[in-house]
Structure formats: C-alpha cells, structure tokens
Amino acid sequence: MFVQPENWSKLSATEKREARFASWMSTEGRPFASPDAESEYKLRAQRIKDVIDLKKPDRVPITPFVGGYFAKFGGITPYDVMYDYEKYTVAWHKFNEEFKPDFLVFSGAFNPGKVFDILGYQVYRWPGGSLSKNVDFQCLEVEYMLADEYDDFIADPESFYMRTYMPRAFSALQGFGMLPTFFASMELPMAPALMIPAGLPPVQQSLKAFMEAGLAALEYAEASGKADGYLQATYGMPALPGGFTKAPFDYIGDTIRGTRGIMLDMFRQPAKVIAAVERLVPIATKLGVQTATMNNNPFVFIPLHKGADGFMSDADFRKFYWPTYKAVLEGLIAEGLVPWNLVEGGYNSRLAVIAEDHPPAGASYWNFDQTDMTAAKKYFGDWAAIAGNVPSSLLHTGTPEDVATYVKGLIDTAGKDGGYALATGAVLDHTTAENLHAMFTTGKEYGVY
Amino acid sequence: MSQELIDAITEMREEDVVAITNQLLDEGVAPTDILMACKQAMDVIGKRFEEGDAFIPELILAGEMMTSVTDILKPRMAEESTSDKLGKIVIGTVQGDIHDIAKDIVAFMLDLNGFDVTDLGVDVPPEKFVETVQDTGATIVGLSGFLTLAFDPMKDTVAAFKAAGLDDVKIMIGGGQIDENIRQYTGANAYGRDAMAAVDLAKSWV
C-alpha cells in the first residue's frame, strides 16, 4: 500500500510521481535473501524509471508480458495454472529462474478457476470450465448490456453493474438484481425495508456465493503474492505493473456491448456511446488510482483493443475513442501514476493522432505489438517511453539467429538514446526456449548503453 | 432509383436502405436487380476497405443492411441455384479458439462475392474440416484464428488435408497474429490480412 504524504494535494504531478517511485523503489521493509538481490532490485527499478524519464538506462530493460508460455516451459497445462497453485508456483519459479527477465510482469495467464466456478462466470470460457484443459482462457462476446439500456448505464453505472450486469455475467449472482437502493436506509422506520430483499432466498444464495468467492480470491491472492514474493526476495525482480484500468471505449466494447454491438451503436446511437464513455472517465481513473495505490506501484496496466488500426477510421478514433482515453491517461498522470499501455494489434495510423495531442511528457509507457517502431520512436520518442514489438510469429517459428537480428534492429532504432524497454509485442504464449533465450541474451548484451 | 439504393448503402444510411428497397419493389423493380445494386454498393465498400477508407464498423453495418434487404427480398425470390456460384468454400475458426467476429466478416464477404460458403463455426477440429470438404466438394478452405494458440491447430488442419489425400484443396489462413512466418509454419497456401484479401485469394483460386 502506498501511503500518501499529508501534503499530497499540494504536490505537482511530477512530485507525486517521484513520491510513488521512491516508495516502490525503496528496499526498506522488503525482505531480500541477499545483499545482491537487494542491489539487483534497486538497479532494475532504476532501469525502468530511467526509461520512463526518457533517459538512457545502463542497459535496455527486459519486460516481456508473460502469458501461458511459462506453463508450457514448466510442463503444466493451462488448467493447472488456474486450479493448482502449487504447480503454478513451481512452473512460475522455473520460468523466471531460467530466463531471468528484469521484472515479474503481471502474468495474465494466472487466474483462479475456483472463483469463476463458484460464481458461474459467463463472460469467459476457461480450461477445465467449458474449454479443454490444454487451452488458455478466452472471452465470449455477448451483449451483456442491451442496445436500449444505455440510459440506465449512464444514469448510474455502479448500480447498473451491480443489479443488471452482475446477474448476467455471473449465474450465481442472480439475486443481485433484487437488491434495493441503499438510500432506503435513511431513517429508522425506513431502514428495515432495505433489509427485506436481503432475506429472500435468491439474494441470500447470491450473497453466500459472493462470500465464498471472496475467500477463494483471498487464497489465490496469497498464493500469487507468495510466488512473486519469493522471486523478488531471491533475485531482486520487481513486480510490474501494479494497478489496472481500461480505455472507456474498451470497457463498453469488450465485455459490456461487445465488438459488434458497439460498432453498430456508433452508427445507430452515437450520442449514447459518447455519453457512456464520458461517464466512465472518472470511474476508470479511480480504478487505476486505487489498484496501483493498493499495490504500492506507480504503473497502471491498460490493455488497448478496439482503437487499433482497422477497427475504426482516424476520424472515429478522434470522436469515440481518444478523448476519453486521453482523459483517463491525464487523470492517472495527475495522480503521479504511469499508464502502462499494452497496445495490441497495430497503431500505425493512430501515432500521429496521439502525438499531436499527447498527454504530459515523461509519464507513460507504450508496449507496441505490430506497430512500426521507427515511426513509434519518431512520434512518441520525445515524450513517452516505448517498448515491445518482438513478434509472436517470429518467436514461434523463427530461429534464435532471426530473433537476435530482430532484437538488435529494435535496440538500434527504438532503443536509440534510451526511452525503450525490450518486450514481446503480444502476450507471450507460444515460443521456444531457444528463441526466448536469444531475445533476452541479445537484450542483455547488445542493449548495454 | 437503384443508384439511390447504392448511395444509401455506401453512405451507411441504414433506415433509408430498407425504405428504398420497399419502394423499389412497389415500383415493380425485379428482386434480382435490387440485389445487383446491393452487390455494386458492396463493391464500393470493399474497395474503400482495401484502400483504408472504410473499416470494420462499416463492414459490420453493411452486413446488417444486406441481411435486412435479403430478408425483404427472400419471399419474392426463387431459390438461388448453386451452379451460379463461383466456387465452394469451407470456413471456420480452428480447434481451441472460440473467436468468431473476424471469421463471420470474411464468410459474409465471400458469400457476397458469389461463393457458396459453408461456415463451421468456432473451435472446429481438423477432421471436421476434412469431412466437410469431402461432403461438399469444396475446393477452398479458410482457417481463422485470433490467438497465437491457433498456430498449431492450423498446422494440424493443413496436415489433416494432406493425410486425407486432398492435396488440391487450397487453404488460406487469417487472424490477428498471422503473417508469412506462420503461413510457412502451417503449410497453408496463403494468408490474408483482412476480408477483402480473402475474397481476392479465393477469386484467384477458381
């Protein structure tokens, strides 16, 4: 937990960011197995901070976004990752001990199947749920909010989520739809009215499931914290990123209306889409601030989806996507946080759009997938840290020599004069150990400034 | 008047498209002529897509508009003969992957461009692709996959066609992480970046 100093509200964004970094980089109170591990921790944290500050670090930091590959390397299935925390821990340690990346980048593959089973989660399918044990979890796009429900959402997003979305997204939470407004608790004679629905069997069942899921989530948090804590203490690998949120358009487009739904809405009810994404700005910002603060980490993970090249015109990107996304970025940066954007797909036509109206300098990180990195450096280099772009196809099918050549090219162009971190373009699910070694070794040797 | 329909479609005026279609029918215009106008409009949208002037939202709305028009025309038209089709295609998302949005757009564009498309849906095992090609006599197969986990099932599916002796069947692959490296890896005949690329490939193969 990051504890804000008393004068927090008087600090500038830069001062807040420095305070958050200082707290994250401090080794005081963190257990380390050896003085070496402690100095490695400081060195690595400084390395990524230099990149954010658009300076030259001692060498290019290595920050791959590790997905299911660690499980394959450790000989366990995607099912094991979600259901067997001991197996998960052994495989996660084996991967990090073998490849020694600079950071423990939040493993998107590790999620608690038990929590989803208890709640009857509908939005995803996962191994051991309705997918084979050998397949990673995947999203199922359905209209969890119907086309004519925008007004309800805009009027009160939290209430819509609790009473309408949750019963649709979690089959065990049907009773949430019967929860009354909490304003009913205003005076003694009215307060009992609030409690009556809580006594009804569907609400009781849902609350029971909710509490069970809470205990299962705690078990998972403990297991994951222990697994990362060991690696941090033994090898000095800091964990990244700390918080999470999403671009408002993606909130609606990914798991509320779905791609097809929101894209038709852009033609049929554009004003509602814009009102909804605007309504989400303070909510998305607050989520990022709270989660990062809780984890004492200056970084906020933001996976970007529906704004990629081809998903809409630049004109629509300026109209529907960028204004509210930019507002979230600015809100996070004002609170001293560093948005860690995972820019999936290509962002080639968006680079210029963002650069001409960019958020404050030296305060954001952009991990690109299929974006031209020379162009990314040109448009972003003087105001934002960039990362990524080692292609998943190359890691899966290329030779170690191919990978080394590609990484050298990235360091020469994107890494020129600092401000770059070496990472995969997409989440790392499939590769060979030889190719991954080639990527990391080249980064560690050729990436020295 | 048909030009009005074409303009309404290419300008994404969904409600006008339905109104104009009904008006044309009332005026005695033949359903086949209305379909021809739709086809011309879709050619314009397809060309814009290829040139980077139209995007996925436009393709999705165009799909909706085409469905509305064909729903109106269907009761008035005789069943279209499959002999008029350019060729038969079997399409699906490969085993283990449950994404369908991009695959649906490709299937729609192929259908619109005169192909007889059998869509097997998502999470399709290799043997299902092979069986369907054997049953339908299709000469082209389209394999879709959004995630990197699709690489190996695509490779397995291509291998299943070879194993079944169906060497002449042309196989195209597509999806978010698909490129020339993956085409070589899977042994597919070609890959395409988007729905129009799939149409161009299919036309070059018949």
XYZ file of C-alpha atoms in Angstrom:
655
model
C 0.000 0.000 0.000
C 1.333 3.413 -0.951
C 0.660 5.915 1.838
C 0.161 9.436 0.580
C 2.086 12.099 2.482
C -0.025 14.736 4.237
C 0.766 17.446 1.695
C -0.356 15.215 -1.234
C -2.958 17.619 -2.564
C -0.358 20.377 -2.774
C 2.152 18.325 -4.807
C 2.572 18.660 -8.586
C 2.052 15.615 -10.828
C 5.825 15.233 -11.168
C 6.319 15.406 -7.405
C 3.580 12.822 -6.900
C 5.188 10.533 -9.451
C 8.588 10.905 -7.760
C 6.967 10.062 -4.404
C 5.318 6.936 -5.822
C 8.554 5.817 -7.490
C 10.556 6.459 -4.322
C 8.146 4.296 -2.321
C 8.194 1.493 -4.924
C 11.970 1.602 -5.348
C 12.715 1.716 -1.644
C 14.015 -1.589 -0.281
C 13.158 -0.661 3.290
C 10.817 -3.213 4.795
C 11.138 -5.541 1.772
C 12.694 -8.897 2.606
C 15.716 -9.913 0.494
C 17.616 -13.178 0.666
C 20.956 -11.498 -0.025
C 22.563 -8.075 -0.434
C 22.962 -8.965 -4.130
C 19.223 -9.424 -4.524
C 18.604 -6.088 -2.849
C 21.022 -4.227 -5.106
C 19.567 -6.018 -8.177
C 16.110 -4.808 -7.161
C 17.300 -1.200 -6.976
C 19.221 -1.484 -10.239
C 16.249 -2.913 -12.132
C 13.756 -0.451 -10.715
C 16.088 2.412 -11.665
C 16.408 0.924 -15.165
C 12.695 1.190 -15.881
C 12.467 4.577 -14.170
C 15.199 5.900 -16.473
C 13.197 4.670 -19.444
C 10.046 6.442 -18.196
C 12.118 9.594 -17.612
C 13.289 9.269 -21.276
C 16.883 8.824 -20.195
C 19.479 6.215 -21.115
C 19.485 3.414 -18.507
C 22.621 1.278 -18.005
C 21.049 -1.107 -20.499
C 17.697 -1.793 -22.135
C 15.311 -3.247 -19.507
C 13.668 -6.576 -20.356
C 9.944 -6.540 -19.640
C 8.160 -9.360 -21.503
C 4.458 -9.697 -20.815
C 4.380 -13.381 -19.919
C 1.223 -15.327 -20.655
C 0.797 -19.081 -20.970
C 4.325 -19.871 -22.142
C 5.693 -20.276 -18.624
C 3.242 -23.139 -18.091
C 4.398 -24.944 -21.231
C 8.004 -24.426 -20.192
C 7.218 -25.808 -16.751
C 5.348 -28.805 -18.179
C 1.929 -27.931 -16.753
C -1.376 -27.235 -18.500
C -3.401 -24.003 -18.627
C -5.833 -25.882 -16.361
C -3.097 -26.432 -13.753
C -2.294 -22.716 -13.865
C -5.859 -21.851 -12.901
C -6.555 -24.653 -10.435
C -3.339 -25.911 -8.841
C -1.445 -23.128 -7.095
C 1.436 -25.388 -6.097
C 2.042 -26.459 -9.674
C 1.631 -22.851 -10.783
C 4.264 -21.695 -8.288
C 6.785 -24.358 -9.309
C 6.354 -23.548 -13.023
C 6.439 -19.774 -12.496
C 9.651 -20.073 -10.473
C 11.214 -22.412 -13.009
C 10.496 -19.987 -15.853
C 11.878 -16.940 -14.065
C 14.932 -18.773 -12.747
C 15.732 -19.995 -16.247
C 15.199 -16.772 -18.210
C 15.812 -14.108 -15.548
C 13.878 -11.206 -17.048
C 14.343 -7.910 -15.201
C 10.749 -7.818 -13.983
C 7.884 -10.058 -12.994
C 5.438 -8.666 -15.478
C 1.925 -9.485 -14.300
C 1.160 -12.955 -15.523
C -2.122 -12.646 -17.398
C -2.343 -16.431 -17.524
C -2.674 -16.885 -13.788
C -6.276 -16.624 -12.637
C -8.319 -18.555 -10.099
C -10.644 -21.075 -11.753
C -12.283 -21.777 -8.387
C -13.558 -18.196 -8.102
C -15.129 -18.395 -11.558
C -16.659 -21.807 -10.821
C -18.306 -20.550 -7.620
C -19.747 -17.526 -9.410
C -20.673 -19.228 -12.689
C -18.754 -16.659 -14.751
C -20.306 -16.290 -18.211
C -18.096 -13.707 -19.937
C -15.123 -16.032 -20.381
C -14.503 -19.666 -21.044
C -11.525 -21.270 -19.381
C -9.631 -24.570 -19.253
C -11.470 -27.045 -17.078
C -14.599 -24.900 -17.279
C -16.022 -25.371 -20.748
C -12.687 -25.487 -22.601
C -10.190 -28.311 -22.840
C -7.525 -28.346 -20.116
C -4.884 -27.542 -22.712
C -6.406 -24.288 -23.988
C -5.951 -20.799 -22.475
C -8.962 -18.779 -21.283
C -10.891 -16.760 -23.894
C -13.546 -14.084 -23.903
C -17.065 -14.811 -25.136
C -18.554 -11.698 -26.657
C -22.228 -11.366 -25.878
C -24.343 -8.242 -25.339
C -24.251 -8.139 -21.542
C -25.869 -4.717 -21.853
C -28.605 -4.437 -24.461
C -28.752 -1.699 -27.082
C -31.617 0.091 -25.317
C -30.017 0.094 -21.854
C -27.510 2.922 -22.341
C -29.645 5.388 -20.376
C -29.743 3.106 -17.337
C -25.987 2.658 -17.537
C -25.302 6.383 -17.928
C -27.663 7.326 -15.083
C -25.805 5.136 -12.586
C -23.039 2.840 -13.871
C -22.303 1.273 -10.472
C -25.963 0.396 -9.927
C -26.299 -0.916 -13.472
C -23.243 -3.097 -12.922
C -24.459 -4.421 -9.591
C -28.122 -5.061 -10.411
C -28.152 -5.743 -14.160
C -24.667 -6.667 -15.365
C -23.589 -8.934 -12.496
C -26.610 -11.290 -12.717
C -25.930 -11.678 -16.462
C -22.166 -12.055 -16.135
C -22.276 -14.418 -13.122
C -25.019 -17.022 -12.971
C -24.639 -17.378 -9.181
C -25.363 -13.675 -8.640
C -28.941 -13.605 -9.948
C -30.102 -12.276 -6.580
C -28.160 -9.054 -7.053
C -30.903 -7.992 -9.429
C -33.272 -7.811 -6.427
C -31.091 -5.555 -4.285
C -32.956 -2.353 -3.360
C -31.477 1.122 -3.427
C -29.302 1.689 -0.379
C -30.837 5.137 0.015
C -33.661 3.277 1.718
C -31.569 3.216 4.896
C -32.131 6.921 5.558
C -34.179 6.721 8.779
C -35.096 4.135 11.395
C -38.638 3.425 10.132
C -37.406 3.027 6.530
C -34.218 1.026 7.150
C -35.993 -2.339 7.599
C -37.411 -2.012 4.094
C -33.869 -2.156 2.788
C -33.245 -5.415 4.630
C -36.295 -7.285 3.425
C -34.897 -8.233 -0.020
C -31.680 -9.383 1.666
C -33.753 -12.023 3.431
C -35.186 -13.521 0.241
C -33.708 -16.877 -0.860
C -32.216 -15.730 -4.231
C -30.421 -12.795 -2.577
C -29.219 -14.986 0.280
C -27.869 -17.566 -2.172
C -26.095 -14.894 -4.193
C -24.546 -13.276 -1.136
C -23.383 -16.683 0.054
C -21.727 -17.356 -3.316
C -20.185 -13.883 -3.228
C -18.651 -14.557 0.184
C -17.349 -17.973 -0.877
C -15.792 -16.411 -3.969
C -14.195 -13.803 -1.732
C -12.470 -16.485 0.335
C -11.330 -18.281 -2.824
C -9.980 -14.996 -4.196
C -8.018 -14.460 -0.977
C -6.454 -17.921 -1.305
C -5.437 -17.017 -4.837
C -4.025 -13.634 -3.792
C -1.953 -15.280 -1.094
C -0.610 -17.921 -3.476
C 0.255 -15.382 -6.126
C 1.796 -12.953 -3.625
C 3.911 -15.739 -2.166
C 5.083 -16.931 -5.578
C 6.133 -13.426 -6.653
C 7.465 -12.543 -3.202
C 9.947 -15.415 -3.319
C 11.280 -14.335 -6.714
C 11.536 -10.721 -5.625
C 13.375 -11.651 -2.422
C 15.704 -14.174 -4.042
C 16.562 -12.485 -7.329
C 15.501 -8.883 -6.834
C 12.882 -8.925 -9.586
C 10.379 -6.105 -9.080
C 6.759 -6.824 -9.998
C 5.084 -4.762 -12.739
C 2.610 -3.230 -13.312
C 0.706 -2.505 -10.112
C -2.750 -1.253 -10.997
C -5.116 -1.714 -13.904
C -7.877 0.006 -15.803
C -9.149 0.269 -19.367
C -9.876 2.885 -22.004
C -13.585 3.812 -21.632
C -14.437 2.708 -25.190
C -12.915 -0.719 -24.489
C -14.885 -1.069 -21.256
C -18.077 -0.797 -23.260
C -16.822 -2.534 -26.406
C -15.116 -5.560 -24.840
C -17.385 -7.012 -22.204
C -20.486 -4.811 -21.965
C -21.805 -4.368 -25.525
C -19.259 -6.499 -27.439
C -17.448 -5.515 -30.649
C -20.421 -5.989 -32.912
C -22.786 -4.197 -30.527
C -20.663 -1.115 -30.012
C -19.795 -0.826 -33.694
C -23.457 -0.786 -34.687
C -24.110 1.688 -31.864
C -21.519 4.021 -33.411
C -23.940 4.395 -36.359
C -27.302 3.938 -34.657
C -26.860 5.866 -31.392
C -23.507 7.683 -31.443
C -24.526 10.237 -28.809
C -25.284 7.460 -26.302
C -21.912 5.806 -26.909
C -20.152 9.111 -26.307
C -22.206 9.847 -23.178
C -21.416 6.377 -21.827
C -17.660 6.620 -22.401
C -17.635 10.112 -20.888
C -19.482 8.776 -17.855
C -16.747 6.180 -17.424
C -13.798 8.592 -17.281
C -13.820 9.274 -13.507
C -14.657 5.617 -12.790
C -11.827 4.266 -14.956
C -9.401 6.789 -13.484
C -10.369 5.959 -9.905
C -9.983 2.225 -10.543
C -6.423 2.771 -11.815
C -5.502 5.008 -8.885
C -6.956 2.665 -6.260
C -5.398 -0.546 -7.593
C -1.934 0.979 -8.100
C -2.007 2.664 -4.679
C -3.040 -0.593 -3.037
C -0.058 -2.368 -4.641
C 2.411 0.460 -3.899
C 3.362 0.596 -7.585
C 3.478 3.609 -9.908
C 2.367 1.672 -13.004
C -1.214 1.149 -14.230
C -1.777 -1.572 -16.816
C -4.148 -0.634 -19.679
C -4.718 -3.230 -22.434
C -5.910 -1.472 -25.614
C -8.244 -3.255 -28.000
C -10.897 -1.592 -30.139
C -8.952 1.525 -31.123
C -6.364 -0.376 -33.208
C -5.737 0.180 -36.920
C -8.651 -1.106 -38.978
C -11.106 -1.143 -36.063
C -12.321 2.356 -36.952
C -11.299 5.377 -39.017
C -8.979 8.021 -37.588
C -11.979 10.364 -37.596
C -13.984 7.921 -35.442
C -10.920 7.311 -33.239
C -10.816 11.068 -32.583
C -14.551 11.115 -31.949
C -15.287 7.930 -29.978
C -12.046 6.581 -28.568
C -9.248 9.053 -27.967
C -10.864 11.937 -25.991
C -11.995 9.823 -23.027
C -8.964 7.535 -23.158
C -6.728 10.630 -23.072
C -8.748 11.986 -20.127
C -8.076 8.757 -18.205
C -4.350 8.941 -19.035
C -4.229 12.545 -17.842
C -6.172 11.717 -14.685
C -3.726 8.930 -13.814
C -0.688 11.062 -14.598
C -2.055 13.901 -12.443
C -2.120 11.429 -9.553
C 1.560 10.596 -10.109
C 0.928 7.338 -11.944
C 2.470 5.944 -15.134
C -0.003 4.341 -17.591
C 1.459 1.051 -18.908
C -0.347 0.734 -22.243
C -0.370 -2.686 -23.890
C -1.082 -1.596 -27.455
C -2.401 -4.764 -29.081
C -2.572 -5.056 -32.875
C -1.269 -2.135 -34.953
C -1.418 1.557 -34.018
C 0.296 2.912 -37.122
C -2.376 5.378 -38.170
C -3.001 6.447 -34.548
C 0.580 7.516 -33.758
C 0.211 10.936 -35.358
C -3.270 11.448 -33.891
C -1.998 10.787 -30.359
C 1.297 12.659 -30.821
C -0.373 15.909 -31.892
C -2.445 15.947 -28.686
C -0.352 13.841 -26.340
C -0.578 13.555 -22.527
C 2.207 15.094 -20.382
C 5.770 14.041 -21.219
C 7.868 11.535 -19.277
C 4.889 9.863 -17.655
C 3.678 6.981 -19.835
C 4.822 3.646 -21.277
C 3.556 2.140 -24.536
C 4.192 -1.544 -25.283
C 3.552 -1.878 -29.026
C 2.633 -5.099 -30.837
C 2.571 -4.741 -34.640
C 3.276 -1.009 -34.842
C 6.224 0.228 -36.915
C 8.778 1.027 -34.190
C 10.715 3.559 -36.268
C 7.506 5.552 -36.618
C 6.678 5.000 -32.942
C 10.081 6.416 -31.968
C 9.548 9.368 -34.297
C 6.102 10.274 -32.963
C 6.468 9.251 -29.301
C 10.225 9.307 -28.652
C 10.439 12.821 -27.255
C 7.531 12.482 -24.808
C 6.869 8.808 -23.945
C 8.674 5.554 -23.232
C 8.105 2.850 -25.839
C 8.550 -0.909 -25.631
C 7.793 -4.202 -27.291
C 7.335 -5.329 -30.877
C 9.199 -8.687 -30.851
C 6.589 -10.568 -32.966
C 4.860 -13.659 -31.613
C 5.127 -15.325 -35.027
C 8.913 -14.852 -35.070
C 9.276 -16.262 -31.551
C 7.155 -19.252 -32.519
C 8.618 -20.094 -35.919
C 11.958 -18.270 -36.307
C 15.490 -19.371 -35.404
C 17.489 -17.910 -32.488
C 19.579 -16.033 -35.082
C 16.435 -14.474 -36.596
C 15.313 -13.368 -33.147
C 18.740 -11.917 -32.263
C 18.846 -9.954 -35.529
C 15.363 -8.586 -34.949
C 16.140 -7.553 -31.363
C 19.345 -5.783 -32.451
C 17.336 -3.848 -35.023
C 14.874 -2.779 -32.320
C 17.644 -1.652 -29.964
C 19.302 0.336 -32.783
C 16.111 2.154 -33.755
C 13.533 2.192 -30.955
C 16.260 1.981 -28.321
C 18.415 4.805 -29.702
C 19.281 7.207 -26.854
C 17.175 5.286 -24.301
C 13.438 5.506 -23.604
C 12.875 1.884 -24.748
C 12.233 -1.453 -23.000
C 12.641 -4.810 -24.745
C 9.410 -6.799 -24.741
C 7.245 -9.085 -26.807
C 4.572 -7.448 -28.944
C 1.709 -9.593 -27.734
C 1.326 -11.560 -24.513
C 3.889 -14.380 -24.579
C 2.008 -17.645 -25.007
C 3.991 -19.552 -27.630
C 7.721 -19.666 -28.306
C 10.692 -21.985 -27.983
C 13.122 -21.726 -25.073
C 15.998 -21.171 -27.531
C 14.253 -18.224 -29.141
C 13.350 -16.645 -25.837
C 16.928 -17.037 -24.631
C 18.105 -15.400 -27.855
C 15.783 -12.458 -27.218
C 16.874 -11.955 -23.597
C 20.584 -12.585 -24.140
C 20.706 -10.157 -27.044
C 18.923 -7.570 -24.914
C 21.343 -8.033 -22.036
C 24.482 -7.929 -24.202
C 23.662 -5.738 -27.187
C 21.328 -3.498 -25.168
C 24.085 -2.053 -22.938
C 24.373 1.709 -23.466
C -33.583 4.719 -58.390
C -31.145 1.839 -57.952
C -28.463 4.497 -57.656
C -30.348 5.851 -54.651
C -30.118 2.431 -53.025
C -26.424 2.199 -53.820
C -25.836 5.644 -52.317
C -27.848 4.823 -49.189
C -25.773 1.681 -48.599
C -22.387 3.285 -49.241
C -23.333 6.277 -47.086
C -24.362 3.931 -44.240
C -27.949 5.239 -44.138
C -29.453 2.061 -42.723
C -33.084 3.185 -42.441
C -33.126 4.621 -45.952
C -31.876 1.302 -47.327
C -34.971 -0.527 -46.063
C -37.336 2.227 -47.234
C -35.796 2.425 -50.708
C -35.834 -1.370 -51.101
C -39.559 -1.479 -50.328
C -40.193 1.445 -52.656
C -38.309 -0.252 -55.498
C -40.347 -3.419 -55.050
C -43.595 -1.401 -55.054
C -42.488 0.158 -58.323
C -42.097 -3.304 -59.794
C -38.297 -3.486 -59.882
C -37.155 -7.115 -60.012
C -35.558 -8.500 -56.808
C -32.540 -9.642 -58.825
C -31.960 -6.054 -59.985
C -32.132 -4.856 -56.377
C -29.594 -7.497 -55.391
C -27.368 -6.355 -58.239
C -27.483 -2.800 -56.845
C -26.537 -4.161 -53.409
C -23.630 -6.000 -54.959
C -22.414 -2.800 -56.641
C -22.679 -0.927 -53.344
C -20.717 -3.642 -51.544
C -18.033 -3.489 -54.221
C -17.648 0.208 -53.409
C -17.407 -0.521 -49.668
C -14.991 -3.384 -50.286
C -12.773 -1.138 -52.379
C -12.848 1.556 -49.684
C -11.882 -1.079 -47.113
C -8.922 -2.185 -49.257
C -7.816 1.418 -49.656
C -8.119 2.208 -45.957
C -11.202 4.425 -46.296
C -13.657 2.011 -44.669
C -13.134 -0.094 -41.540
C -14.616 -2.941 -39.508
C -17.621 -0.889 -38.231
C -18.624 -0.134 -41.839
C -18.320 -3.828 -42.788
C -20.434 -4.868 -39.804
C -23.151 -2.320 -40.587
C -23.038 -3.268 -44.279
C -23.626 -6.865 -43.208
C -26.682 -5.762 -41.228
C -28.019 -3.795 -44.208
C -27.540 -6.740 -46.567
C -29.394 -9.006 -44.147
C -32.289 -6.525 -43.977
C -32.520 -6.340 -47.776
C -32.338 -10.089 -48.330
C -34.953 -10.644 -45.604
C -37.299 -8.384 -47.592
C -36.458 -9.974 -50.947
C -36.371 -13.648 -49.926
C -40.128 -14.352 -50.048
C -40.242 -12.945 -53.572
C -37.306 -14.844 -54.985
C -36.804 -18.374 -56.245
C -34.057 -20.323 -54.503
C -30.740 -19.271 -55.959
C -29.103 -22.061 -57.891
C -25.732 -23.126 -56.527
C -24.480 -23.605 -60.091
C -24.346 -19.807 -60.347
C -21.729 -19.719 -57.609
C -18.052 -19.082 -58.284
C -16.924 -21.953 -56.088
C -17.367 -23.733 -52.787
C -15.547 -22.704 -49.621
C -15.446 -24.231 -46.162
C -14.535 -21.791 -43.397
C -14.165 -21.969 -39.614
C -12.167 -20.948 -36.546
C -9.647 -23.661 -35.707
C -9.718 -26.023 -32.736
C -9.251 -24.416 -29.326
C -10.122 -20.875 -30.491
C -13.665 -19.584 -29.908
C -13.448 -16.171 -31.636
C -15.917 -15.580 -34.441
C -16.197 -11.865 -35.293
C -13.474 -11.684 -37.943
C -14.385 -15.105 -39.331
C -18.013 -14.000 -39.716
C -16.972 -10.904 -41.672
C -14.808 -12.992 -44.008
C -17.611 -15.538 -44.553
C -20.054 -12.724 -45.275
C -17.746 -11.055 -47.821
C -17.039 -14.365 -49.568
C -20.755 -15.141 -49.756
C -21.497 -11.687 -51.087
C -18.843 -12.080 -53.757
C -20.514 -15.155 -55.174
C -19.038 -18.069 -53.258
C -21.013 -20.932 -51.724
C -19.750 -20.749 -48.139
C -20.108 -23.464 -45.510
C -19.337 -21.909 -42.116
C -18.409 -24.499 -39.482
C -18.340 -22.000 -36.603
C -15.661 -21.942 -33.917
C -13.413 -24.489 -32.193
C -13.508 -26.755 -35.272
C -11.354 -29.921 -35.137
C -9.184 -30.760 -38.194
C -11.237 -33.865 -39.073
C -14.411 -31.784 -39.229
C -12.856 -29.527 -41.875
C -11.742 -32.579 -43.873
C -15.131 -34.325 -43.635
C -16.979 -31.197 -44.712
C -14.736 -30.693 -47.740
C -15.290 -34.335 -48.680
C -19.071 -33.935 -48.292
C -19.440 -30.618 -50.111
C -16.700 -30.972 -52.722
C -15.336 -27.579 -51.727
C -12.015 -26.605 -53.322
C -11.078 -23.823 -50.914
C -10.711 -23.786 -47.124
C -10.415 -20.749 -44.856
C -8.916 -21.195 -41.373
C -9.402 -18.418 -38.851
C -7.646 -17.907 -35.510
C -7.426 -14.833 -33.298
C -4.876 -16.029 -30.765
C -1.363 -17.400 -31.033
C -2.803 -20.698 -29.787
C -4.251 -21.082 -33.309
C -0.818 -21.622 -34.885
C -0.562 -25.333 -34.112
C -4.205 -26.269 -34.801
C -3.846 -24.525 -38.187
C -0.758 -26.579 -38.899
C -2.575 -29.752 -37.796
C -5.547 -28.937 -40.023
C -3.361 -28.385 -43.095
C -1.629 -31.699 -42.302
C -5.004 -33.444 -41.994
C -5.881 -32.426 -45.566
C -2.571 -33.802 -46.836
C -3.121 -37.013 -44.872
C -6.574 -37.397 -46.409
C -5.060 -37.070 -49.877
C -6.780 -33.737 -50.512
C -3.638 -32.053 -51.843
C -5.551 -29.984 -54.399
C -7.621 -28.139 -51.818
C -6.352 -24.579 -51.446
C -6.046 -23.395 -47.853
C -5.920 -19.788 -46.671
C -5.346 -18.649 -43.088
C -6.014 -15.368 -41.329
C -6.200 -13.704 -37.921
C -4.641 -11.161 -35.566
C -1.181 -12.708 -35.280
C -0.966 -14.382 -38.701
C 1.817 -13.437 -41.112
C 4.123 -15.019 -43.722
C 6.150 -16.804 -40.991
C 3.008 -18.543 -39.787
C 1.875 -19.322 -43.334
C 5.145 -21.173 -43.899
C 4.935 -22.824 -40.490
C 1.431 -24.150 -41.101
C 1.999 -25.099 -44.746
C -1.096 -23.155 -45.867
C -1.224 -21.899 -49.465
C -1.711 -18.269 -48.493
C -2.625 -15.881 -45.705
C -4.723 -12.743 -45.824
C -4.752 -9.671 -43.567
C -8.485 -8.982 -43.959
C -11.787 -9.953 -45.548
C -11.053 -8.363 -48.916
C -7.721 -10.184 -49.105
C -9.674 -13.425 -48.573
C -12.007 -12.563 -51.455
C -9.083 -11.750 -53.754
C -7.344 -15.022 -52.853
C -10.500 -17.084 -53.405
C -11.144 -15.458 -56.779
C -7.580 -16.178 -57.866
C -8.070 -19.850 -56.990
C -11.206 -20.580 -59.064
